[in-house]
XYZ file of C-alpha atoms in Angstrom:
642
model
C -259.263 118.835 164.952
C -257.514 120.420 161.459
C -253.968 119.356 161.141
C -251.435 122.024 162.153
C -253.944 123.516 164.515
C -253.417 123.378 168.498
C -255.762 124.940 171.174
C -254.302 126.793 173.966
C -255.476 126.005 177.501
C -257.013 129.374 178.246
C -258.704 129.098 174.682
C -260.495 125.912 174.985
C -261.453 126.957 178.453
C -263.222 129.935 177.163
C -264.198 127.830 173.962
C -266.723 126.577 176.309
C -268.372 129.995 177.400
C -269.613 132.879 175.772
C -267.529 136.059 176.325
C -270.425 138.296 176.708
C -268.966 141.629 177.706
C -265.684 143.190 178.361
C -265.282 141.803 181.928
C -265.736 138.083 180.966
C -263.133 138.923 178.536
C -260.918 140.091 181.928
C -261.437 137.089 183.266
C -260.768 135.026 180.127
C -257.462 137.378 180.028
C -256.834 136.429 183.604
C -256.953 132.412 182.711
C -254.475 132.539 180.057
C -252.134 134.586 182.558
C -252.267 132.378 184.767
C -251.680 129.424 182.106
C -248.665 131.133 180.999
C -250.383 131.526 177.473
C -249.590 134.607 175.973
C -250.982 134.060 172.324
C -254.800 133.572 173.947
C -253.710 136.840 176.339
C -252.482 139.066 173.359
C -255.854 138.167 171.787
C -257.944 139.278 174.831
C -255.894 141.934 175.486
C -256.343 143.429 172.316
C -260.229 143.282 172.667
C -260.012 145.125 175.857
C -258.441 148.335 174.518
C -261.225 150.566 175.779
C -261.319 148.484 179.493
C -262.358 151.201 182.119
C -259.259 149.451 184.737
C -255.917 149.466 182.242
C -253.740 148.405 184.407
C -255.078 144.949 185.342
C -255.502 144.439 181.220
C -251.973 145.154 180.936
C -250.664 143.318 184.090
C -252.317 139.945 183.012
C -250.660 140.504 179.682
C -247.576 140.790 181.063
C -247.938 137.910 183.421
C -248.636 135.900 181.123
C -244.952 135.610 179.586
C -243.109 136.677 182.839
C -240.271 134.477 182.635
C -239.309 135.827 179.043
C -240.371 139.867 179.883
C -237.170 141.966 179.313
C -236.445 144.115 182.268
C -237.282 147.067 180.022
C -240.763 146.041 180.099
C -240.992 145.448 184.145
C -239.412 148.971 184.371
C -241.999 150.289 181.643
C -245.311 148.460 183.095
C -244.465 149.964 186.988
C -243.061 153.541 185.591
C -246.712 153.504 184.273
C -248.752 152.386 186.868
C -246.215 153.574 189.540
C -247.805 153.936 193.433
C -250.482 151.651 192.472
C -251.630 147.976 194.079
C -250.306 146.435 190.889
C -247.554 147.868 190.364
C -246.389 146.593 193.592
C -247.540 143.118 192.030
C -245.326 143.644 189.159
C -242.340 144.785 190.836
C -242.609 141.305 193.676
C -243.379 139.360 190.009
C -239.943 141.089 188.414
C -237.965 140.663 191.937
C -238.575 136.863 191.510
C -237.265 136.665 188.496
C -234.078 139.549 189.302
C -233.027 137.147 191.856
C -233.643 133.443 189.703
C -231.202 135.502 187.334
C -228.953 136.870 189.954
C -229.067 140.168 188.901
C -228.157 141.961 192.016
C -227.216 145.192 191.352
C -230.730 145.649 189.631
C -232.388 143.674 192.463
C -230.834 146.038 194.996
C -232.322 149.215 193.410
C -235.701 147.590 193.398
C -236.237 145.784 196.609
C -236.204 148.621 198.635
C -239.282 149.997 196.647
C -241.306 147.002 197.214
C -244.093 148.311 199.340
C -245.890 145.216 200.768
C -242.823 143.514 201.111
C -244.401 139.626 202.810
C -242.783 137.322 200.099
C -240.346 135.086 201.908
C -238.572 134.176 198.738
C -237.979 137.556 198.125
C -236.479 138.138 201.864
C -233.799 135.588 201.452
C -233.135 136.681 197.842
C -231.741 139.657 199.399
C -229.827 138.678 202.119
C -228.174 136.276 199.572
C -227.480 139.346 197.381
C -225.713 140.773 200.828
C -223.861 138.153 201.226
C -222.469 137.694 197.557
C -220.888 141.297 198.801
C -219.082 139.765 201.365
C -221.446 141.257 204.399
C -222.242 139.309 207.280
C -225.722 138.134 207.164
C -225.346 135.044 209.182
C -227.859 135.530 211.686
C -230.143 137.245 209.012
C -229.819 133.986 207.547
C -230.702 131.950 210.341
C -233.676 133.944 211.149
C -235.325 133.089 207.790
C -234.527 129.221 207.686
C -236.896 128.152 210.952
C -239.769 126.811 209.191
C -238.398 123.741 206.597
C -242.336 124.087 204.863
C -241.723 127.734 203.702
C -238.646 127.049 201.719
C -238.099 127.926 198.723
C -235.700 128.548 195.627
C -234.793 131.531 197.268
C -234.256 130.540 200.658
C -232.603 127.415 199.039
C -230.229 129.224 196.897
C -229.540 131.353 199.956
C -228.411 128.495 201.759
C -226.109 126.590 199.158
C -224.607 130.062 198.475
C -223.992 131.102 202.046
C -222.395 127.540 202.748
C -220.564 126.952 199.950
C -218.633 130.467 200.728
C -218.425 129.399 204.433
C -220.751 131.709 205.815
C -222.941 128.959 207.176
C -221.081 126.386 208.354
C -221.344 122.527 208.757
C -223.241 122.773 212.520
C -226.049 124.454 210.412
C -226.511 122.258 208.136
C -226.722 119.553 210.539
C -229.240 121.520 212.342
C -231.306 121.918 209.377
C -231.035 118.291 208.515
C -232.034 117.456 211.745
C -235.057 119.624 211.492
C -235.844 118.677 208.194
C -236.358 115.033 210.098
C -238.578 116.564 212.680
C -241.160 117.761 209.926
C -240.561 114.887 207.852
C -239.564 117.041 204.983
C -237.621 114.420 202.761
C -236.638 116.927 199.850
C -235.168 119.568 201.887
C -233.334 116.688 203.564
C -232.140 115.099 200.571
C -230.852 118.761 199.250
C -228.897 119.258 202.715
C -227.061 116.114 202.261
C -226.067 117.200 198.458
C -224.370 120.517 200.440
C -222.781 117.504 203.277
C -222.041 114.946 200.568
C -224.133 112.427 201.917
C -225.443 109.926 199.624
C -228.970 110.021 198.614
C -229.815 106.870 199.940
C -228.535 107.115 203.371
C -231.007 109.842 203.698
C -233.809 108.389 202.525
C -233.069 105.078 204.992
C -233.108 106.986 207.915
C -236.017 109.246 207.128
C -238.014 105.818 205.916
C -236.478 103.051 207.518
C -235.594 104.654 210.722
C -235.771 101.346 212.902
C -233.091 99.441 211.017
C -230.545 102.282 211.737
C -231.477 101.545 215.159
C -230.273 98.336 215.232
C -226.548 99.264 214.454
C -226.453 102.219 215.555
C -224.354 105.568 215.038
C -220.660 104.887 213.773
C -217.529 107.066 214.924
C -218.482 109.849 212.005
C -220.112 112.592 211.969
C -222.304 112.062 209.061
C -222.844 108.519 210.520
C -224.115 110.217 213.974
C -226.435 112.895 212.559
C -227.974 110.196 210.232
C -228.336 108.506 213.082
C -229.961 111.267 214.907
C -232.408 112.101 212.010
C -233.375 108.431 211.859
C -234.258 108.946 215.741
C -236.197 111.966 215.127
C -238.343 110.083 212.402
C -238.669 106.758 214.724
C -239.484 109.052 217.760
C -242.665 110.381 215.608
C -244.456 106.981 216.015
C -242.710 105.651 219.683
C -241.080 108.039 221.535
C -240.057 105.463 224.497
C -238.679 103.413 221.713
C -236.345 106.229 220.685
C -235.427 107.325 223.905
C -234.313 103.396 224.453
C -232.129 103.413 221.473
C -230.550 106.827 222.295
C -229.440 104.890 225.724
C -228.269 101.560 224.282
C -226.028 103.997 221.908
C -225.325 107.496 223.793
C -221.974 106.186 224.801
C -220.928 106.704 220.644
C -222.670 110.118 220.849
C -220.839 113.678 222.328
C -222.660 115.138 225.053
C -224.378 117.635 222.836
C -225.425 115.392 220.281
C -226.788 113.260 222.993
C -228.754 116.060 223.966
C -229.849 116.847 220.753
C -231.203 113.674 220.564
C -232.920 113.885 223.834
C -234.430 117.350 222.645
C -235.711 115.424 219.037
C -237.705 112.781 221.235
C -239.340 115.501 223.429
C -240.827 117.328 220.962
C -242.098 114.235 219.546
C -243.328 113.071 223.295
C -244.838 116.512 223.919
C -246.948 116.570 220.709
C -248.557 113.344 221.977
C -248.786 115.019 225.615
C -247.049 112.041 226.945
C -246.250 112.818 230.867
C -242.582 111.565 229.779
C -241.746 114.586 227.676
C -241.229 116.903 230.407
C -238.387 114.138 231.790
C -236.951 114.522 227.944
C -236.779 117.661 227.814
C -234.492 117.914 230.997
C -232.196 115.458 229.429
C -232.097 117.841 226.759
C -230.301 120.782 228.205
C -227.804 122.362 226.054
C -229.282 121.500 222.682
C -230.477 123.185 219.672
C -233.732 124.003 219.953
C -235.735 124.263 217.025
C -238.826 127.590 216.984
C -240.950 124.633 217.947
C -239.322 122.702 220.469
C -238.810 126.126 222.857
C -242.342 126.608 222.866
C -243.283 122.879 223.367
C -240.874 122.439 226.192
C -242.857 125.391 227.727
C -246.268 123.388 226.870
C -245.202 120.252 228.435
C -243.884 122.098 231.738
C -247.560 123.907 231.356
C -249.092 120.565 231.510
C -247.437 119.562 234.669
C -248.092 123.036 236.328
C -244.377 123.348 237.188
C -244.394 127.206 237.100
C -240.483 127.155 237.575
C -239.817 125.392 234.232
C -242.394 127.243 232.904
C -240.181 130.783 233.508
C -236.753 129.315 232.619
C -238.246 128.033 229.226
C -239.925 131.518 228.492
C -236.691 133.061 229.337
C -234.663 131.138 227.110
C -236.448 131.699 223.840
C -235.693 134.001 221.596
C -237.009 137.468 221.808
C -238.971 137.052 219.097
C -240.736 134.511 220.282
C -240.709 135.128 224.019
C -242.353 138.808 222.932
C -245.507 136.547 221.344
C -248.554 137.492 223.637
C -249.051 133.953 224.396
C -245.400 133.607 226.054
C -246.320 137.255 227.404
C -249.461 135.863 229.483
C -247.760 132.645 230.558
C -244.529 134.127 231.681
C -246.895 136.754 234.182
C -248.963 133.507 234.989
C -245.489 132.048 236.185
C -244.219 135.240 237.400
C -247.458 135.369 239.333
C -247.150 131.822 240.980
C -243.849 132.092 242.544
C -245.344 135.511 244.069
C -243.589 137.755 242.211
C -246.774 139.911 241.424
C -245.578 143.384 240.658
C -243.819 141.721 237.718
C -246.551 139.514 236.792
C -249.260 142.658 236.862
C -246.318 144.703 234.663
C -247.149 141.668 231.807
C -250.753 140.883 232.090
C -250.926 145.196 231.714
C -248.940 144.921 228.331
C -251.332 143.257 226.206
C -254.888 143.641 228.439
C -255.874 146.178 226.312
C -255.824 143.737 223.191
C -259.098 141.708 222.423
C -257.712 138.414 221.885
C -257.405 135.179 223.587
C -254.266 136.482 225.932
C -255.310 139.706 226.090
C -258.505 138.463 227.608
C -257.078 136.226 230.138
C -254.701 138.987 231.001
C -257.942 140.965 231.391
C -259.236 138.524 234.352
C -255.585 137.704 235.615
C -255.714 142.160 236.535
C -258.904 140.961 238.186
C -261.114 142.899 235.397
C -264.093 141.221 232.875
C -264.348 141.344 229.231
C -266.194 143.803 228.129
C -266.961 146.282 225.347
C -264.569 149.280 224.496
C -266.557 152.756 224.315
C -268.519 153.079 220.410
C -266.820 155.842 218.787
C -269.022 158.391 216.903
C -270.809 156.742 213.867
C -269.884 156.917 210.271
C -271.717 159.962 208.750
C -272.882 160.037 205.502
C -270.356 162.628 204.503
C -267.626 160.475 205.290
C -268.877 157.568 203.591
C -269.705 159.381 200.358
C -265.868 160.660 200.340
C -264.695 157.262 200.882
C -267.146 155.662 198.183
C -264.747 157.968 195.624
C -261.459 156.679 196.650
C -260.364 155.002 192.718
C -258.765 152.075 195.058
C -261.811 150.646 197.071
C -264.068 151.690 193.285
C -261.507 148.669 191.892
C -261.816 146.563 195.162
C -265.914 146.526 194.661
C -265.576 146.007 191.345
C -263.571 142.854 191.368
C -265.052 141.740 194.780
C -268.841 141.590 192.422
C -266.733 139.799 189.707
C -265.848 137.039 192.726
C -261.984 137.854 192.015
C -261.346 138.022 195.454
C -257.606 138.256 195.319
C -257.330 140.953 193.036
C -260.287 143.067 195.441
C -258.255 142.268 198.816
C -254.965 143.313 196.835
C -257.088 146.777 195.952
C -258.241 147.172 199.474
C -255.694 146.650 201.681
C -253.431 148.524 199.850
C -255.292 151.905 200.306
C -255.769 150.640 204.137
C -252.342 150.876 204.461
C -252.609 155.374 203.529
C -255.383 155.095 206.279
C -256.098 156.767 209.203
C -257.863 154.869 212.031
C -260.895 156.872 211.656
C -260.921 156.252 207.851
C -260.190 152.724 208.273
C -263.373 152.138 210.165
C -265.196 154.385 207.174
C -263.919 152.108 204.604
C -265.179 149.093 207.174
C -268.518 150.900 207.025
C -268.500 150.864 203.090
C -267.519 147.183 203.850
C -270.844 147.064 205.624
C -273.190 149.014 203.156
C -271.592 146.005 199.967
C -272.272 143.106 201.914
C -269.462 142.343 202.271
C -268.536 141.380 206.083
C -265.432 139.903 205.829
C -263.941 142.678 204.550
C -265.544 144.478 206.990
C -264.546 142.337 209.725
C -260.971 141.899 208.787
C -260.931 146.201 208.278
C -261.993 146.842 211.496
C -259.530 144.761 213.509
C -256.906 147.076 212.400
C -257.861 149.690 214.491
C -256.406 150.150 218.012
C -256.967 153.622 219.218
C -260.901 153.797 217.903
C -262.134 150.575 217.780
C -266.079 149.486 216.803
C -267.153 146.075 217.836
C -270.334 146.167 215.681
C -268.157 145.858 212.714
C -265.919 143.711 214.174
C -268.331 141.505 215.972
C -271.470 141.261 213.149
C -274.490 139.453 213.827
C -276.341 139.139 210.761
C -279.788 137.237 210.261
C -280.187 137.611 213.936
C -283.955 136.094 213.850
C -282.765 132.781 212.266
C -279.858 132.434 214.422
C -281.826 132.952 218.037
C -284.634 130.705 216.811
C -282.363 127.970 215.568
C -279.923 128.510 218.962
C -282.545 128.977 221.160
C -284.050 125.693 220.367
C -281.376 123.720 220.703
C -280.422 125.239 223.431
C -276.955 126.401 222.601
C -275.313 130.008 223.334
C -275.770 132.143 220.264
C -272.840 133.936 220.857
C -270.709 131.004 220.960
C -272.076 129.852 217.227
C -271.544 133.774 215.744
C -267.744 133.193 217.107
C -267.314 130.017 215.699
C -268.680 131.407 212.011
C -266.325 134.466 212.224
C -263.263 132.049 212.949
C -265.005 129.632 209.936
C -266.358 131.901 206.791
C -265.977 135.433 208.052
C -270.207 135.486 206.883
C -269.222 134.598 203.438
C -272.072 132.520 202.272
C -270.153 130.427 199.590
C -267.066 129.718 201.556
C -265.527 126.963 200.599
C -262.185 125.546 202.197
C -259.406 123.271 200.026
C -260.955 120.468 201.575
C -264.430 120.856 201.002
C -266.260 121.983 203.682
C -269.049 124.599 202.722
C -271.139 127.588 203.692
C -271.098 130.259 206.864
C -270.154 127.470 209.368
C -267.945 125.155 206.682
C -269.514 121.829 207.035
C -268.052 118.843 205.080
C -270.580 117.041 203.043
C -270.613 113.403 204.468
C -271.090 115.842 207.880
C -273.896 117.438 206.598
C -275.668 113.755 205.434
C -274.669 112.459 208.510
C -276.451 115.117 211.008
C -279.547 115.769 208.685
C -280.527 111.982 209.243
C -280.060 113.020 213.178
C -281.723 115.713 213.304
C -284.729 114.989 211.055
C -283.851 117.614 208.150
C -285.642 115.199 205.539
C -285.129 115.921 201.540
C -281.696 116.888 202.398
C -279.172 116.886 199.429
C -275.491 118.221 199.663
C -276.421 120.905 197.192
C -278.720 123.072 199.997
C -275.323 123.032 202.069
C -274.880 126.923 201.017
C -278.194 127.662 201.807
C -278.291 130.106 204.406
C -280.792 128.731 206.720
C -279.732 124.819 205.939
C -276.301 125.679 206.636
C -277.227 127.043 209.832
C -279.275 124.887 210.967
C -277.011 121.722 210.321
C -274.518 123.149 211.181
C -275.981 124.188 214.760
C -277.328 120.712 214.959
C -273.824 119.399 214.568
C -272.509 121.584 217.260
C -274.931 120.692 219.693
C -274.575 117.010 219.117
C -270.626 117.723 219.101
C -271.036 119.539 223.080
C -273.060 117.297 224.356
C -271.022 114.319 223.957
C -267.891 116.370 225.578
C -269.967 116.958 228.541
C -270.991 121.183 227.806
C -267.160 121.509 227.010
C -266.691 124.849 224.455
C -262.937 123.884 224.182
C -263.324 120.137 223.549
C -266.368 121.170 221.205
C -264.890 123.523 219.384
C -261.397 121.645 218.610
C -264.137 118.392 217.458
C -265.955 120.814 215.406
C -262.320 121.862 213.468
C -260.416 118.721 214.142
C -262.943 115.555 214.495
C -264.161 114.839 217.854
C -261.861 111.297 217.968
C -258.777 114.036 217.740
C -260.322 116.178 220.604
C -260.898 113.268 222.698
C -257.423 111.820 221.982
C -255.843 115.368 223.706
C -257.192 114.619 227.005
C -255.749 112.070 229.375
C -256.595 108.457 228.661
C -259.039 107.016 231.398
C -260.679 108.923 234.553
C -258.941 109.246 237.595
C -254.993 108.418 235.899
C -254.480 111.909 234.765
C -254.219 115.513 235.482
C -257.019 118.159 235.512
C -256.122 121.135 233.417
C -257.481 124.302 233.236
C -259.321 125.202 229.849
C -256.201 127.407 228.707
C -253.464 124.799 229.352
C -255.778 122.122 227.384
C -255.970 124.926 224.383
C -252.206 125.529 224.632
C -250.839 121.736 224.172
C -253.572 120.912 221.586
C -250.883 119.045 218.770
C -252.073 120.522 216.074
C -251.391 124.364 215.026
C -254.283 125.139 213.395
C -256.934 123.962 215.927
C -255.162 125.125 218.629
C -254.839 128.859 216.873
C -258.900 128.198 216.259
C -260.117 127.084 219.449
C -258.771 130.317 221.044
C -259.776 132.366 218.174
C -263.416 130.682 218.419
C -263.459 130.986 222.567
C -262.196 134.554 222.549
C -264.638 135.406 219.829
C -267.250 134.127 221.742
C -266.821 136.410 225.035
C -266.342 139.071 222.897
C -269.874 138.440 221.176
C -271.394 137.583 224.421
C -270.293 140.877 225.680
C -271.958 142.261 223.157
C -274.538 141.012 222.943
C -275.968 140.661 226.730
C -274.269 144.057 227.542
C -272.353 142.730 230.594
C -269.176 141.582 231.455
C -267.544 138.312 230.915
C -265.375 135.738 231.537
C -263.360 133.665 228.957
C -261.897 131.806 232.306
C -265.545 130.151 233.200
C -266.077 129.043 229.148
C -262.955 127.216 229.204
C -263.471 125.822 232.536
C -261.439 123.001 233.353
C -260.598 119.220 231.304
C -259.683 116.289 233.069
C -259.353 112.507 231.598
C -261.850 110.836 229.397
C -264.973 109.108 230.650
C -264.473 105.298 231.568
C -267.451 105.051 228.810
C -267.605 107.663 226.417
C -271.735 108.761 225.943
C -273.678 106.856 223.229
C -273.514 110.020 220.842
C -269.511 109.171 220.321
C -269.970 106.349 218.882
C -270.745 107.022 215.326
C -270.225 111.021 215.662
C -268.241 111.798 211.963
């Protein structure tokens, strides 16, 4: 290298390529955006003068030095590009920075004109600039600090300003900290106790030695008891009967509502590992602060027991914006419904049967109705299409989607979606359709309520492949087409953050594993995109997965996300010493968001495709069926199943 001369990120990257037209010089422009290097992006910017989409040239430009961009040119770039996707972009990028800079007057003027409006930094950003005008924004507050892994600067600054001028106070705080413990989130705990004075290292004993606490127990402070509560939170994770021993031997030092507290921190932990104990815990827990969470686990447990009573008083005691959640929706009439109180319980399952999801479905059967398909509306015509092929928006959208710039294309798209009628929505779906491109369409046509089209919604693409490799493996074809729209959406190079590949998102030591076991010889882990291959180990997988969970699709389909040790850990320990649940109180306790969210997703998808595919009615009630205890001996094919 010549003395004196340094290579940028962005320009070494591209050192290694050759820019061979004007949109691999985008995407070089992009890179040193998104490297913060705004020599390289001056450079590419300058060789893009003539770039048939402006806006984006200019955008990444301006990205790339957005901490050091002068208001003047944030007002300048949006004045310019004004009602446009990136605009909108630009004015969330400059509302970041108005708020880091606490700039509020300027802040105020913008906010309101931010059109997609879904950054949560940005939310508590403004309720901070409400409260630095003396309004009360308490609860506003509150409503945006429930979730310690979305926090932010913003949210953080929110809540050292809004306690600092007493508009939080100390109970709060303690709540947070004691939530912070439940999620194990360290740093937000260690901020809290900056805004409580508590030393750093009395946090981090009690999140990380939680057991030696426990052997002295709470002192006659406050600091010293909610320490001590955190510390039972964090020991509770690992041995809940442990905790709940230590919250005896001390709850004498405790007030009643810390001791319930307490109680209320070891249920949640109990309920996640669907311990029959939890449902005693959360009794003992009466009175406390409940957590998002912990009001819908106390539900789950009391689910688990079938004690329909509980069930109702824990619906009714959420928050309406939780107890207004389908899911709480369906269970409440399913309570309502068991205490023979059916005029209220039909009044619920009516509310949401008309949706097509896993509640509205049961709902469906609870009315005493199948699932079945809504009424086609009139097809796209050609006329339609052709107007909707013009719209400068969805033009961009294409055009990024074939430069695989994905975000930039779903930024494009949905935000002419949003000027939509139904009717054009499921036009643009169709355009979707005729570009290959079946996520989009997928994800387009679920927005429609009024005219809905379950061909779009519901694709079933290379048909042939998929009935001859289903067919000989016996397995239910529309069961596999819902489990690939919950996995890839039909995107053939799909690839999640932790590796797993292809239309149905299987790992690589997965793939290896199940072409030895199904005879796929010559197989390397560079075929797992291959349509066919992916398919077809895939499908092996899943029929290795079912069988050894007995022809369960819930059990199957939470191995096939989760790992099938998980899925067998969620039912009851040995046959005959635990309860028999049906399928959709299983799906409801399963501990872990994301597979619960996807086994319903993937079960709901699957009556929906069965429906459409056979023609007839169905029943998501007789595919869940019903999951007792685990096998004394669990078949041969769990023993080495990856």
């Amino acid at each position: 290298m010549l003395a004196g001369f340094h290579m940028s990120a962005a320009q070494a990257a591209s050192s290694k390529k050759t820019l061979v037209n004007d949109d691999d010089r985008l995407m070089a422009l992009r890179e040193a955006a998104f490297h913060d290097d705004s020599q390289s992006a001056d450079q590419y910017a300058a060789q893009l003068g003539n770039y048939d989409i402006p806006s984006y040239v200019d955008y990444y430009r301006l990205r790339a030095r957005m901490a050091k961009a002068s208001n003047a040119e944030y007002r300048e770039f949006i004045q310019k590009y004004e009602g446009s996707a990136i605009a909108d972009r630009a004015r969330n990028d400059w509302l970041l920075m108005l708020g880091r800079r606490g700039e509020w007057d300027l802040f105020d003027q913008q906010y309101p004109q931010f059109v997609v409006a879904d950054d949560n930094q940005l939310r508590c950003y403004a309720v901070l600039s409400r409260a630095t005008k003396l309004q009360k924004v308490a609860q506003d507050a509150k409503a945006l600090l429930n979730s310690p892994k979305d926090y932010g600067e913003g949210c953080y600054s929110m809540l050292n300003y809004m306690y600092q001028n007493q508009q939080l106070d100390a109970g709060f705080v303690y709540f947070q900290l004691r939530m912070a413990a439940e999620n194990g989130a360290l740093p937000l705990a260690l901020r809290l106790g900056k805004l409580l004075d508590i030393p750093e290292k009395k946090i981090s004993e009690a999140f990380e030695k939680p057991a030696a606490l426990m052997k002295k127990g709470p002192e006659q402070n406050k600091v010293s008891r909610e320490l001590f509560l955190a510390a039972l939170a964090r020991l509770a994770k690992n041995d809940p009967e442990e905790a709940a021993q230590a919250l005896s031997r001390y709850s004498a030092r405790l007030t009643e509502h810390e001791r319930a507290n307490g109680w209320a921190l070891i249920a949640l932990q109990s309920a996640y590992k669907l311990e029959p104990d939890a449902i005693g815990y959360w009794t003992r827990a009466d009175g406390a602060d409940l957590t998002q969470e912990a009001y819908q686990w106390r539900v789950r447990s009391a689910l688990r027991e079938t004690d329909w009573k509980l069930v109702r008083q824990g619906i009714l005691a959420m928050p309406a914006s939780l107890r207004n959640d389908p899911a709480w929706t369906y269970w409440l009439g399913r309570a309502y419904k068991a205490e023979g109180r059916n005029d209220e319980a039909g009044k619920l399952f009516s509310s949401i049967a008309d949706q097509h999801h896993f509640y509205g479905q049961l709902a469906t059967e609870e009315s005493g109705r199948k699932i079945g398909v809504p009424p086609a509306g009139r097809p796209v015509s050609a006329e339609e299409l052709a107007q909707t092929e013009k719209n400068p928006g969805l033009q961009r959208a294409l055009r990024f989607y074939s430069m695989n710039l994905r975000t930039e294309g779903t930024r494009e798209w949905n935000w002419e979606l949003r000027r939509m009628t139904e009717r054009q929505i499921l036009v643009a779906a169709e355009l979707a359709r005729q570009n290959q491109l079946l996520d989009r369409m997928v994800n387009t046509s679920d927005r429609t309520r009024g005219e809905t089209d379950f061909g779009q919604r519901f694709p079933t693409p290379f048909s042939d492949s998929m009935y001859r490799m289903t067919s000989s493996l016996g397995l239910d074809m529309a069961w596999v087409y819902g489990l690939i729209r919950q996995e890839s959406r039909f995107v053939m190079s799909a690839k999640s953050h932790v590796g797993a590949s292809g239309l149905m998102q299987v790992m690589p030591a997965t793939a290896k594993w199940t072409a030895r076991k199904i005879g796929l010889t010559g197989f390397t882990t560079d075929q797992i995109t291959n349509r066919d291959t992916n398919i077809a180990i895939g499908t092996g997988y899943l029929k290795l997965v079912l069988d050894s969970f007995e022809g369960s699709m819930p059990l199957a389909a939470a191995a096939y996300n989760a790992g099938p040790s998980r899925s067998r850990r969620w039912r009851a320990p040995n046959a005959g010493s635990g309860p028999v649940l049906e399928g959709a109180i299983w799906a409801e306790n399963i501990p872990f968001h994301e597979t619960r969210d996807y086994v319903k997703k993937v079960l709901a998808n699957t009556t929906n495709y069965a429906a459409l595919i056979t023609g007839q009615p169905q029943s998501l009630k007789s595919r869940l069926g019903t999951i007792g205890p685990r096998p004394a001996n669990d078949p041969e094919t769990m023993k080495d199943l990856p």
